[in-house]
Coordinates of C-alpha atoms in Angstrom, one line a residue:
M1 CA -13.3 -56.9 122.7
G2 CA -16.0 -54.2 123.7
G3 CA -19.7 -54.1 124.2
T4 CA -20.3 -53.3 120.5
E5 CA -18.7 -56.5 119.5
L6 CA -20.5 -58.4 122.3
L7 CA -23.8 -57.0 121.1
A8 CA -23.0 -58.2 117.5
W9 CA -22.2 -61.7 118.9
G10 CA -25.6 -61.7 120.5
H11 CA -27.2 -60.9 117.1
L12 CA -25.2 -63.6 115.3
C13 CA -26.1 -66.2 117.9
V14 CA -29.8 -65.4 117.3
A15 CA -29.3 -65.8 113.5
A16 CA -27.4 -69.1 114.1
L17 CA -30.0 -70.4 116.3
E18 CA -32.6 -69.8 113.9
Q19 CA -30.7 -71.9 111.4
R20 CA -30.0 -74.6 113.9
R21 CA -33.3 -74.7 115.8
A22 CA -34.9 -77.5 113.9
E23 CA -31.7 -79.6 114.3
I24 CA -31.5 -78.9 118.1
D25 CA -35.1 -79.5 118.6
A26 CA -34.9 -82.9 117.0
L27 CA -32.0 -83.9 119.3
N28 CA -33.9 -83.1 122.4
V29 CA -34.5 -86.3 124.4
F30 CA -33.0 -85.2 127.7
P31 CA -34.5 -84.4 130.4
V32 CA -37.7 -84.8 128.6
P33 CA -38.2 -85.5 124.8
D34 CA -40.3 -82.5 124.1
S35 CA -38.5 -81.3 121.0
D36 CA -38.1 -77.6 122.1
T37 CA -34.5 -77.1 123.2
G38 CA -33.6 -75.1 120.1
T39 CA -36.8 -73.1 120.3
N40 CA -36.1 -72.4 123.9
L41 CA -32.5 -71.3 123.2
L42 CA -33.6 -69.0 120.4
A43 CA -36.3 -67.4 122.4
T44 CA -33.9 -66.9 125.5
M45 CA -31.2 -65.3 123.1
R46 CA -33.8 -63.0 121.5
A47 CA -34.8 -61.9 124.9
A48 CA -31.2 -61.2 125.7
V49 CA -30.5 -59.2 122.6
A50 CA -33.7 -57.2 123.2
E51 CA -32.5 -56.0 126.6
A52 CA -29.1 -55.0 125.3
R53 CA -29.9 -53.5 122.0
L54 CA -30.1 -49.8 123.0
P55 CA -26.7 -48.3 124.2
A56 CA -26.9 -45.1 126.2
A57 CA -26.6 -41.7 124.5
G58 CA -23.5 -39.6 125.3
A59 CA -23.4 -35.9 126.1
D60 CA -23.2 -35.1 122.4
G61 CA -26.3 -37.0 121.7
E62 CA -24.3 -39.8 119.8
P63 CA -24.5 -43.3 121.2
D64 CA -21.7 -44.2 123.5
R65 CA -19.6 -47.2 122.7
P66 CA -20.9 -49.5 125.6
S67 CA -18.6 -51.4 127.8
A68 CA -18.3 -55.1 127.6
H69 CA -19.7 -55.4 131.0
A70 CA -22.6 -53.2 130.3
V71 CA -23.6 -55.2 127.3
A72 CA -22.9 -58.6 128.9
A73 CA -24.9 -57.7 132.0
A74 CA -27.8 -56.5 129.9
L75 CA -27.7 -59.8 127.9
A76 CA -27.6 -61.8 131.1
R77 CA -30.6 -59.9 132.6
G78 CA -32.7 -60.3 129.4
A79 CA -31.8 -64.0 129.1
T80 CA -32.7 -64.7 132.7
A81 CA -36.0 -62.8 132.5
G82 CA -36.9 -64.3 129.2
A83 CA -35.3 -67.8 129.5
R84 CA -37.3 -70.7 128.2
G85 CA -36.6 -74.1 129.6
N86 CA -33.6 -75.3 131.6
S87 CA -31.4 -74.9 128.8
G88 CA -32.4 -71.1 128.4
I89 CA -31.7 -70.5 132.1
I90 CA -28.3 -72.3 131.8
V91 CA -27.3 -70.2 128.8
S92 CA -28.4 -67.1 130.9
Q93 CA -25.7 -68.1 133.4
V94 CA -23.0 -68.4 130.7
L95 CA -23.8 -64.7 129.9
R96 CA -23.8 -63.7 133.5
G97 CA -20.2 -65.4 133.7
I98 CA -19.0 -63.1 130.9
A99 CA -20.6 -60.0 132.7
D100 CA -19.0 -60.9 136.0
A101 CA -15.6 -61.4 134.4
T102 CA -15.7 -58.0 132.6
V103 CA -16.6 -55.8 135.4
D104 CA -13.2 -54.0 135.2
A105 CA -11.9 -54.9 131.9
A106 CA -13.1 -55.7 128.2
L107 CA -13.2 -59.3 127.0
T108 CA -9.6 -60.5 126.6
E109 CA -8.0 -63.8 126.6
L110 CA -7.7 -63.5 130.4
T111 CA -11.2 -62.4 131.2
Y112 CA -12.6 -64.9 128.7
R113 CA -10.9 -67.8 130.6
T114 CA -12.3 -66.2 133.8
A115 CA -15.9 -66.0 132.1
L116 CA -16.0 -69.6 131.2
A117 CA -14.8 -70.8 134.7
R118 CA -17.3 -68.4 136.3
A119 CA -20.0 -69.6 134.1
A120 CA -19.4 -73.3 134.9
A121 CA -19.6 -72.5 138.5
L122 CA -22.8 -70.4 138.2
V123 CA -24.5 -73.2 136.2
R124 CA -23.5 -76.0 138.7
G125 CA -24.5 -73.8 141.6
S126 CA -28.0 -73.2 140.1
L127 CA -28.8 -76.9 139.6
S128 CA -30.3 -79.2 142.4
D129 CA -28.8 -82.4 140.6
P130 CA -26.0 -81.7 138.0
V131 CA -25.9 -84.3 135.4
E132 CA -22.7 -85.3 133.4
G133 CA -22.9 -85.8 129.7
T134 CA -24.8 -82.7 129.2
I135 CA -24.1 -79.0 128.6
L136 CA -22.4 -78.9 132.0
T137 CA -19.6 -81.3 130.8
V138 CA -19.2 -79.4 127.6
L139 CA -18.9 -76.0 129.3
D140 CA -16.3 -77.5 131.7
R141 CA -14.3 -78.9 128.8
A142 CA -14.4 -75.6 126.9
G143 CA -13.3 -73.7 130.0
A144 CA -10.4 -76.3 130.6
A145 CA -9.2 -75.9 127.1
A146 CA -9.3 -72.1 127.1
H147 CA -7.3 -72.2 130.4
R148 CA -4.6 -74.5 129.0
C149 CA -4.3 -72.7 125.5
A150 CA -0.7 -71.6 125.3
E151 CA -1.1 -69.5 122.2
P152 CA -1.6 -65.8 123.1
G153 CA -4.5 -63.5 122.1
L154 CA -8.2 -63.8 122.4
A155 CA -8.7 -65.4 119.1
A156 CA -6.7 -68.5 120.0
V157 CA -8.4 -68.8 123.3
V158 CA -12.0 -68.6 122.0
R159 CA -11.1 -71.1 119.1
A160 CA -9.6 -73.5 121.7
G161 CA -12.7 -73.4 123.8
A162 CA -15.1 -73.9 120.9
D163 CA -13.0 -76.8 119.3
A164 CA -13.0 -78.5 122.8
A165 CA -16.7 -78.1 123.1
A166 CA -17.2 -79.6 119.7
R167 CA -15.1 -82.7 120.7
A168 CA -16.9 -82.8 124.1
L169 CA -20.3 -82.7 122.3
E170 CA -19.4 -85.9 120.4
D171 CA -18.6 -87.6 123.7
T172 CA -22.0 -86.8 125.3
R173 CA -23.5 -89.6 123.0
D174 CA -21.7 -92.2 125.1
Q175 CA -21.8 -90.4 128.6
L176 CA -25.5 -90.4 129.2
A177 CA -27.7 -93.5 128.8
V178 CA -30.7 -91.8 127.4
L179 CA -28.6 -90.2 124.7
R180 CA -26.8 -93.4 123.9
D181 CA -30.0 -95.2 123.6
A182 CA -31.4 -92.7 121.1
G183 CA -28.1 -92.2 119.3
V184 CA -27.9 -88.5 119.7
V185 CA -25.6 -85.8 121.3
D186 CA -27.0 -83.6 124.0
A187 CA -29.3 -80.8 122.5
G188 CA -28.4 -78.1 125.1
A189 CA -24.7 -78.8 124.6
R190 CA -25.3 -78.5 120.8
G191 CA -26.9 -75.1 121.3
L192 CA -23.9 -74.0 123.6
L193 CA -21.6 -74.8 120.7
V194 CA -23.6 -72.4 118.6
L195 CA -22.8 -69.6 121.0
L196 CA -19.1 -70.5 121.4
D197 CA -18.8 -70.7 117.6
G198 CA -20.5 -67.4 117.3
L199 CA -17.8 -65.7 119.3
V200 CA -15.2 -67.3 117.3
T201 CA -16.8 -65.8 114.1
V202 CA -16.9 -62.3 115.7
V203 CA -13.4 -62.4 117.0
T204 CA -11.6 -64.1 114.1
G205 CA -14.0 -63.5 111.1
E206 CA -14.0 -67.2 110.4
T207 CA -17.0 -69.5 111.0
P208 CA -16.1 -73.0 112.2
V209 CA -17.6 -75.9 110.2
R210 CA -19.3 -78.4 112.5
A211 CA -21.1 -81.7 111.9
Q212 CA -24.7 -81.7 111.2
Y213 CA -26.4 -83.9 113.8
R214 CA -29.5 -85.9 112.7
P215 CA -31.3 -88.0 115.3
A216 CA -32.0 -91.6 114.9
D217 CA -35.6 -92.8 114.8
I218 CA -36.6 -92.1 118.4
P219 CA -39.7 -93.8 119.5
T220 CA -42.5 -91.7 120.9
P221 CA -43.1 -92.2 124.5
A222 CA -46.6 -93.4 125.1
A223 CA -48.6 -92.1 128.0
R224 CA -49.1 -94.9 130.5
P225 CA -52.7 -95.5 131.8
G226 CA -53.2 -93.7 135.2
S227 CA -49.8 -92.1 135.0
A228 CA -49.5 -88.5 136.6
R229 CA -49.3 -85.6 134.3
R230 CA -46.0 -83.7 134.5
Y231 CA -45.5 -80.1 133.9
E232 CA -42.5 -77.7 133.3
V233 CA -43.0 -74.8 135.7
M234 CA -41.2 -71.6 135.2
Y235 CA -41.4 -68.2 136.9
R236 CA -39.5 -65.1 138.0
I237 CA -38.8 -63.8 141.4
D238 CA -37.6 -60.3 141.9
G239 CA -35.9 -59.0 144.9
G240 CA -35.7 -62.4 146.7
R241 CA -33.2 -63.0 149.3
A242 CA -30.0 -64.7 148.0
D243 CA -29.6 -66.9 151.1
L244 CA -33.1 -68.4 150.3
A245 CA -32.1 -69.7 146.9
A246 CA -30.8 -73.0 148.2
E247 CA -33.9 -73.5 150.3
L248 CA -36.2 -72.9 147.2
R249 CA -33.9 -75.3 145.3
S250 CA -34.4 -78.0 148.0
R251 CA -38.2 -77.5 148.1
L252 CA -38.4 -77.9 144.3
A253 CA -36.2 -80.8 144.2
A254 CA -38.5 -82.6 146.6
L255 CA -41.4 -82.0 144.1
G256 CA -39.7 -83.0 141.0
D257 CA -36.5 -82.8 139.0
S258 CA -34.5 -80.7 136.4
V259 CA -34.5 -77.9 139.1
V260 CA -32.7 -74.6 138.2
V261 CA -32.9 -71.6 140.4
A262 CA -30.4 -69.1 138.7
A263 CA -29.9 -65.3 139.6
D264 CA -29.4 -62.7 136.9
G265 CA -26.9 -60.6 138.9
A266 CA -29.3 -57.8 139.5
G267 CA -31.4 -59.2 142.3
G268 CA -33.8 -61.3 140.1
W269 CA -34.2 -65.0 139.9
S270 CA -35.4 -67.5 137.2
V271 CA -36.9 -70.7 138.5
H272 CA -37.5 -74.0 136.6
V273 CA -38.8 -77.4 137.6
H274 CA -40.4 -80.5 136.1
C275 CA -43.0 -81.8 138.5
A276 CA -46.4 -83.4 138.8
D277 CA -47.9 -80.6 141.1
A278 CA -47.4 -77.2 139.4
G279 CA -49.4 -75.5 142.1
A280 CA -47.0 -76.7 144.7
A281 CA -44.0 -75.5 142.7
V282 CA -45.6 -72.1 142.5
E283 CA -46.3 -72.0 146.2
A284 CA -42.7 -73.0 147.0
G285 CA -41.7 -69.7 145.3
L286 CA -44.1 -67.8 147.5
A287 CA -42.1 -68.9 150.4
V288 CA -39.2 -66.8 149.4
G289 CA -40.7 -64.1 147.3
R290 CA -43.4 -63.1 144.9
P291 CA -43.5 -65.3 141.8
H292 CA -44.5 -63.7 138.6
A293 CA -44.3 -64.4 134.8
I294 CA -45.5 -67.8 135.5
R295 CA -45.3 -70.2 132.6
I296 CA -46.6 -73.8 132.8
E297 CA -45.9 -76.3 130.0
H298 CA -47.5 -79.6 129.7
L299 CA -44.8 -82.3 129.4
T300 CA -47.0 -85.1 128.3
E301 CA -50.1 -85.3 126.0
D302 CA -52.2 -88.3 126.4
S303 CA -54.2 -88.2 123.2
A304 CA -53.1 -88.2 119.6
I305 CA -56.3 -86.3 118.8
A306 CA -56.0 -83.6 121.4
G307 CA -54.3 -81.0 119.4
D308 CA -52.8 -79.9 116.1
G309 CA -49.3 -81.1 116.2
G310 CA -48.9 -84.7 117.0
P311 CA -45.4 -86.0 117.5
H312 CA -42.6 -83.4 116.9
P313 CA -39.3 -84.1 115.0
G314 CA -37.4 -86.6 116.9
G315 CA -40.4 -88.3 118.4
A316 CA -41.3 -85.9 121.1
V317 CA -44.8 -85.7 122.3
V318 CA -46.9 -82.6 121.5
T319 CA -45.9 -79.8 124.0
E320 CA -47.5 -76.4 124.4
V321 CA -46.5 -73.5 126.5
R322 CA -49.2 -71.7 128.3
E323 CA -48.8 -68.3 129.7
A324 CA -50.3 -68.7 133.2
A325 CA -51.8 -65.3 134.3
D326 CA -49.9 -63.4 137.0
S327 CA -52.2 -62.8 139.9
R328 CA -51.4 -59.1 140.1
Q329 CA -52.4 -58.8 136.3
V330 CA -55.7 -60.7 137.0
H331 CA -56.5 -58.2 139.9
D332 CA -55.6 -55.1 137.9
R333 CA -57.8 -56.3 135.0
A334 CA -60.7 -57.1 137.3
V335 CA -60.5 -53.6 138.9
R336 CA -60.2 -51.9 135.5
Q337 CA -62.9 -53.8 133.7
I338 CA -65.5 -54.0 136.4
S339 CA -64.9 -51.2 139.0
G340 CA -63.9 -48.7 136.1
R341 CA -67.2 -49.5 134.4
L342 CA -69.5 -49.4 137.4
G343 CA -67.8 -46.8 139.3
E344 CA -67.1 -49.0 142.3
P345 CA -66.2 -52.7 142.9
A346 CA -69.2 -54.9 142.0
D347 CA -70.5 -57.4 144.5
R348 CA -70.5 -60.0 141.8
G349 CA -67.9 -60.7 139.1
V350 CA -67.7 -63.3 136.4
L351 CA -64.3 -65.0 135.8
A352 CA -64.1 -66.8 132.4
V353 CA -61.2 -69.0 131.1
A354 CA -60.5 -68.5 127.5
S355 CA -58.1 -69.5 124.8
G356 CA -57.4 -67.1 122.0
A357 CA -57.4 -63.3 121.7
G358 CA -60.7 -63.3 119.9
A359 CA -62.5 -65.5 122.4
A360 CA -61.0 -63.4 125.2
A361 CA -62.4 -60.3 123.7
L362 CA -65.9 -61.8 123.3
F363 CA -65.9 -62.7 127.1
E364 CA -64.5 -59.3 128.1
A365 CA -67.2 -57.6 125.9
G366 CA -69.8 -59.7 128.0
G367 CA -68.6 -58.2 131.2
A368 CA -66.3 -61.0 132.3
V369 CA -62.7 -60.9 133.6
V370 CA -60.7 -63.3 131.4
L371 CA -58.0 -65.7 132.6
N372 CA -56.1 -66.5 129.4
A373 CA -55.2 -70.2 129.0
G374 CA -54.6 -72.7 126.5
R375 CA -56.2 -76.3 126.2
T376 CA -54.8 -77.1 129.7
L377 CA -54.7 -74.9 132.9
E378 CA -53.2 -75.5 136.3
S379 CA -55.7 -75.5 139.1
A380 CA -53.5 -73.4 141.3
V381 CA -53.5 -70.7 138.7
L382 CA -57.3 -70.6 138.6
L383 CA -57.4 -70.4 142.4
A384 CA -55.0 -67.5 142.5
A385 CA -57.1 -65.6 139.9
I386 CA -60.4 -66.1 141.8
R387 CA -58.7 -64.9 145.1
Q388 CA -57.4 -61.7 143.6
L389 CA -60.9 -60.7 142.3
P390 CA -62.4 -57.9 144.4
H391 CA -65.9 -59.3 144.5
R392 CA -67.9 -60.9 147.2
E393 CA -69.6 -63.1 144.8
V394 CA -67.7 -64.8 142.0
L395 CA -69.2 -66.9 139.2
V396 CA -66.6 -68.9 137.2
L397 CA -66.9 -70.2 133.7
P398 CA -64.1 -72.8 133.4
N399 CA -65.1 -73.6 129.8
G400 CA -63.6 -77.1 129.9
A401 CA -60.2 -76.0 131.1
L402 CA -60.2 -78.4 134.2
P403 CA -61.8 -81.7 135.0
A404 CA -64.8 -81.7 137.4
H405 CA -62.8 -83.0 140.5
E406 CA -60.3 -80.3 140.1
L407 CA -63.0 -77.7 139.8
V408 CA -64.6 -78.9 143.0
A409 CA -61.3 -78.6 144.8
V410 CA -60.7 -75.1 143.5
G411 CA -64.2 -74.0 144.5
A412 CA -63.8 -75.3 148.0
A413 CA -60.4 -73.7 148.5
A414 CA -61.6 -70.4 147.1
R415 CA -64.7 -69.9 149.4
D416 CA -64.1 -68.1 152.6
A417 CA -66.0 -65.9 155.1
R418 CA -65.9 -62.9 152.6
R419 CA -66.4 -64.6 149.4
D420 CA -68.9 -67.0 147.8
V421 CA -67.7 -68.8 144.6
L422 CA -69.9 -70.8 142.2
L423 CA -68.4 -72.7 139.3
L424 CA -70.8 -73.1 136.5
P425 CA -70.9 -76.2 134.3
S426 CA -69.5 -74.8 131.0
A427 CA -67.6 -77.5 129.3
S428 CA -66.6 -75.3 126.3
M429 CA -66.1 -71.7 125.3
V430 CA -69.3 -71.8 123.2
Q431 CA -71.2 -72.9 126.4
G432 CA -69.5 -70.2 128.3
L433 CA -70.6 -67.6 125.8
A434 CA -74.2 -68.8 125.9
A435 CA -74.2 -68.6 129.7
L436 CA -72.7 -65.2 129.8
A437 CA -75.3 -63.9 127.4
V438 CA -78.0 -64.5 130.1
H439 CA -75.9 -63.2 133.0
D440 CA -77.8 -60.5 135.0
R441 CA -76.2 -58.8 138.1
A442 CA -79.8 -57.6 139.3
R443 CA -80.7 -61.1 140.1
I444 CA -79.6 -62.8 143.4
A445 CA -76.5 -64.9 142.8
V446 CA -78.0 -68.3 143.1
D447 CA -80.7 -67.4 140.5
D448 CA -78.0 -65.8 138.2
A449 CA -75.9 -68.9 138.5
F450 CA -78.9 -71.3 137.8
T451 CA -80.0 -69.3 134.7
M452 CA -76.4 -69.2 133.4
S453 CA -75.9 -73.0 134.2
E454 CA -79.2 -73.7 132.3
A455 CA -78.1 -71.7 129.2
A456 CA -74.7 -73.6 129.2
A457 CA -76.4 -77.1 129.6
S458 CA -78.8 -76.3 126.8
T459 CA -76.1 -75.6 124.4
R460 CA -74.9 -78.7 122.5
W461 CA -71.3 -78.3 121.7
G462 CA -68.8 -79.9 119.3
A463 CA -65.4 -79.3 117.6
L464 CA -63.7 -79.8 114.2
R465 CA -60.1 -80.8 114.6
R466 CA -57.2 -82.3 112.7
A467 CA -55.8 -85.5 114.0
G468 CA -52.1 -85.1 115.2
G469 CA -51.4 -88.7 115.0
R470 CA -52.8 -92.2 114.5
A471 CA -55.4 -93.2 117.2
L472 CA -58.2 -95.4 117.9
T473 CA -61.5 -93.6 118.4
M474 CA -65.1 -94.9 119.1
V475 CA -65.8 -94.6 115.3
G476 CA -62.5 -96.2 114.0
T477 CA -59.0 -95.4 113.6
C478 CA -57.8 -92.0 112.5
A479 CA -54.7 -91.1 110.7
P480 CA -52.5 -87.9 110.9
G481 CA -54.3 -85.1 109.2
D482 CA -57.7 -86.5 109.2
G483 CA -60.6 -84.3 109.9
L484 CA -62.3 -85.1 113.2
G485 CA -65.8 -84.2 114.3
L486 CA -66.3 -84.3 118.1
V487 CA -69.6 -84.0 120.0
G488 CA -68.4 -83.0 123.4
H489 CA -65.3 -85.1 124.0
D490 CA -66.3 -88.0 121.8
V491 CA -65.1 -88.4 118.1
V492 CA -68.2 -89.2 116.0
V493 CA -66.8 -88.2 112.5
I494 CA -63.5 -89.1 110.7
D495 CA -62.9 -87.9 107.2
R496 CA -59.8 -87.2 105.2
D497 CA -61.5 -84.0 103.9
T498 CA -61.8 -81.7 106.8
R499 CA -64.6 -79.6 105.3
A500 CA -66.6 -82.8 104.8
A501 CA -65.9 -83.8 108.3
G502 CA -67.3 -80.4 109.4
E503 CA -70.4 -80.7 107.3
T504 CA -71.2 -84.3 108.5
L505 CA -70.7 -83.1 112.2
L506 CA -73.2 -80.2 111.7
N507 CA -75.7 -82.6 110.2
R508 CA -75.6 -84.8 113.1
M509 CA -75.8 -81.9 115.7
L510 CA -78.5 -80.1 113.8
G511 CA -80.5 -83.3 113.2
L512 CA -81.5 -83.1 116.8
G513 CA -82.9 -79.7 116.3
G514 CA -81.6 -76.1 117.0
E515 CA -82.3 -72.4 116.3
L516 CA -78.9 -70.8 116.6
V517 CA -75.4 -72.0 115.7
T518 CA -72.3 -70.5 117.0
L519 CA -69.0 -71.1 115.0
L520 CA -65.9 -70.0 117.0
V521 CA -63.0 -70.0 114.4
G522 CA -59.6 -71.3 115.6
A523 CA -56.1 -69.9 114.7
A524 CA -55.3 -72.7 112.4
A525 CA -58.7 -72.9 110.6
P526 CA -58.1 -72.8 106.8
D527 CA -59.3 -69.7 105.0
G528 CA -62.9 -70.0 104.1
L529 CA -63.7 -73.0 106.2
A530 CA -66.2 -71.1 108.5
D531 CA -67.9 -69.5 105.5
D532 CA -68.3 -72.9 103.9
L533 CA -69.8 -74.4 107.0
A534 CA -72.1 -71.4 107.5
R535 CA -73.2 -71.8 103.8
H536 CA -73.9 -75.4 104.4
I537 CA -76.0 -74.7 107.4
G538 CA -78.2 -72.1 105.4
D539 CA -78.6 -74.7 102.6
E540 CA -79.5 -77.8 104.6
F541 CA -81.1 -76.1 107.5
P542 CA -82.9 -73.1 106.3
G543 CA -84.1 -70.8 109.2
V544 CA -81.3 -71.7 111.6
E545 CA -79.4 -68.6 112.6
V546 CA -75.5 -68.7 112.2
T547 CA -73.1 -66.4 114.1
V548 CA -69.4 -66.7 113.3
Y549 CA -66.7 -65.3 115.6
A550 CA -63.0 -65.3 115.3
G551 CA -61.8 -67.1 118.5
G552 CA -58.1 -67.7 117.8
Q553 CA -58.1 -70.7 119.9
Q554 CA -55.5 -73.5 119.4
G555 CA -56.4 -77.1 118.7
D556 CA -60.1 -76.7 117.7
L557 CA -60.3 -75.5 114.0
I558 CA -63.9 -74.7 114.8
Q559 CA -65.8 -74.8 118.1
I560 CA -69.5 -75.2 117.5
G561 CA -72.4 -74.4 119.8
V562 CA -76.0 -75.3 119.0
E563 CA -78.8 -73.7 121.0

């Protein structure tokens, strides 16, 4: 089996994972019930195929038939670089096992046996605390069955490995307490079976028929009052010393669990951990190399009204992946946007936190350097962004991304002998935009900061959202799908009709007066919603100016600012 067939297998795996994604997501209860294992595996295999999709051209200009090793190595690199979640990193090591086994030969019955054994060793070596009854056990069983297969030929060996994996998958239900309690098989192992079955299809032309797994009614874990937030932290390290991998794994194990430090075979590592201190996890990577492509995912969501999704299939809590800005990208953007515009580095810069492409463009147009984030932001990421700016004075518009006590800590850590940092009290993006509108570099920093802070404080802000789940608010109990009107962080309106909720919210906000209303439209806002609300303002509050922007933010259907 050569590289062309392996590439076809990669594409087949992507298609199969697209079909099985919802099933695998719904099975996900370990290590955390965040309902994303199928989604993570699909994203990982898409990245793998994207890296391997273009074979080199031969001397005659026609594409060469790539070797099995060349394609497998490219799949492994792409999967490691684009891995999502610990399941994605583990699958990348399965691909690396195939690459290592095919250095001098095609994929045969002998090299496939070697590949599964090598993959099992790589996976266990990348983990700080291997857990049985998971993808590890299923991979071991598949390798053992392939090794014992007495029938000659690659077809017999791949079929034996996949069938053994299917049987081992059934057993995971009773091997791990959390799976037994939920009545499900391991989600990552189910994803591995999709890959092994895909190889059977490519080699034999036959698609194995497997059971459809449907989870039991898994209770949604409730956030405990005062419990620490936990994050999934992932990043890449290129060119790190191989002898330091164990040290990094140990550092991360001291911070949390689900630790994976996996190599791609080409000098790069992918790092994964679940922990309460995301900043410390990134700093651990700094001790052995330069982390980049940092991703931080919230593993818990403590409010049913905080977002747009509510519990996922299988009872998992809302989880969102935030692309944490790489510090070098922040630095480059700062130099390009400000130094390039003024001819030399400015003494004062504005760093604004924004969610959504449209909102980011508005802040950039106002002269700010933008740190893209979602509804949550790790303080260590904001600190790194501030430190990489080339300015002596930095004004920060946090726009509600961090609580006050964390902002105080970031400001204290960011200040030094060569830089003064002022964090302005913008609790929302509409307040941040109001502050940026009066920014004037000609003023001294303290006067500029005061004027901007005054503009932010004088802008009343609210938001129109949909309830993600049933929750008790200060004005009653909301149900999933209800329209919610918030003033600041407090729910003041509940209505089954989202437009009606928005109109009532505007009535309350403008009942206190106002001359200018800014509507920042979110990514999930229904078509025509902003126009309807703008029309309502014109009808009910003549003379009030309305400005509508496409923000693209998640969570808030409409963010409202009243000046």
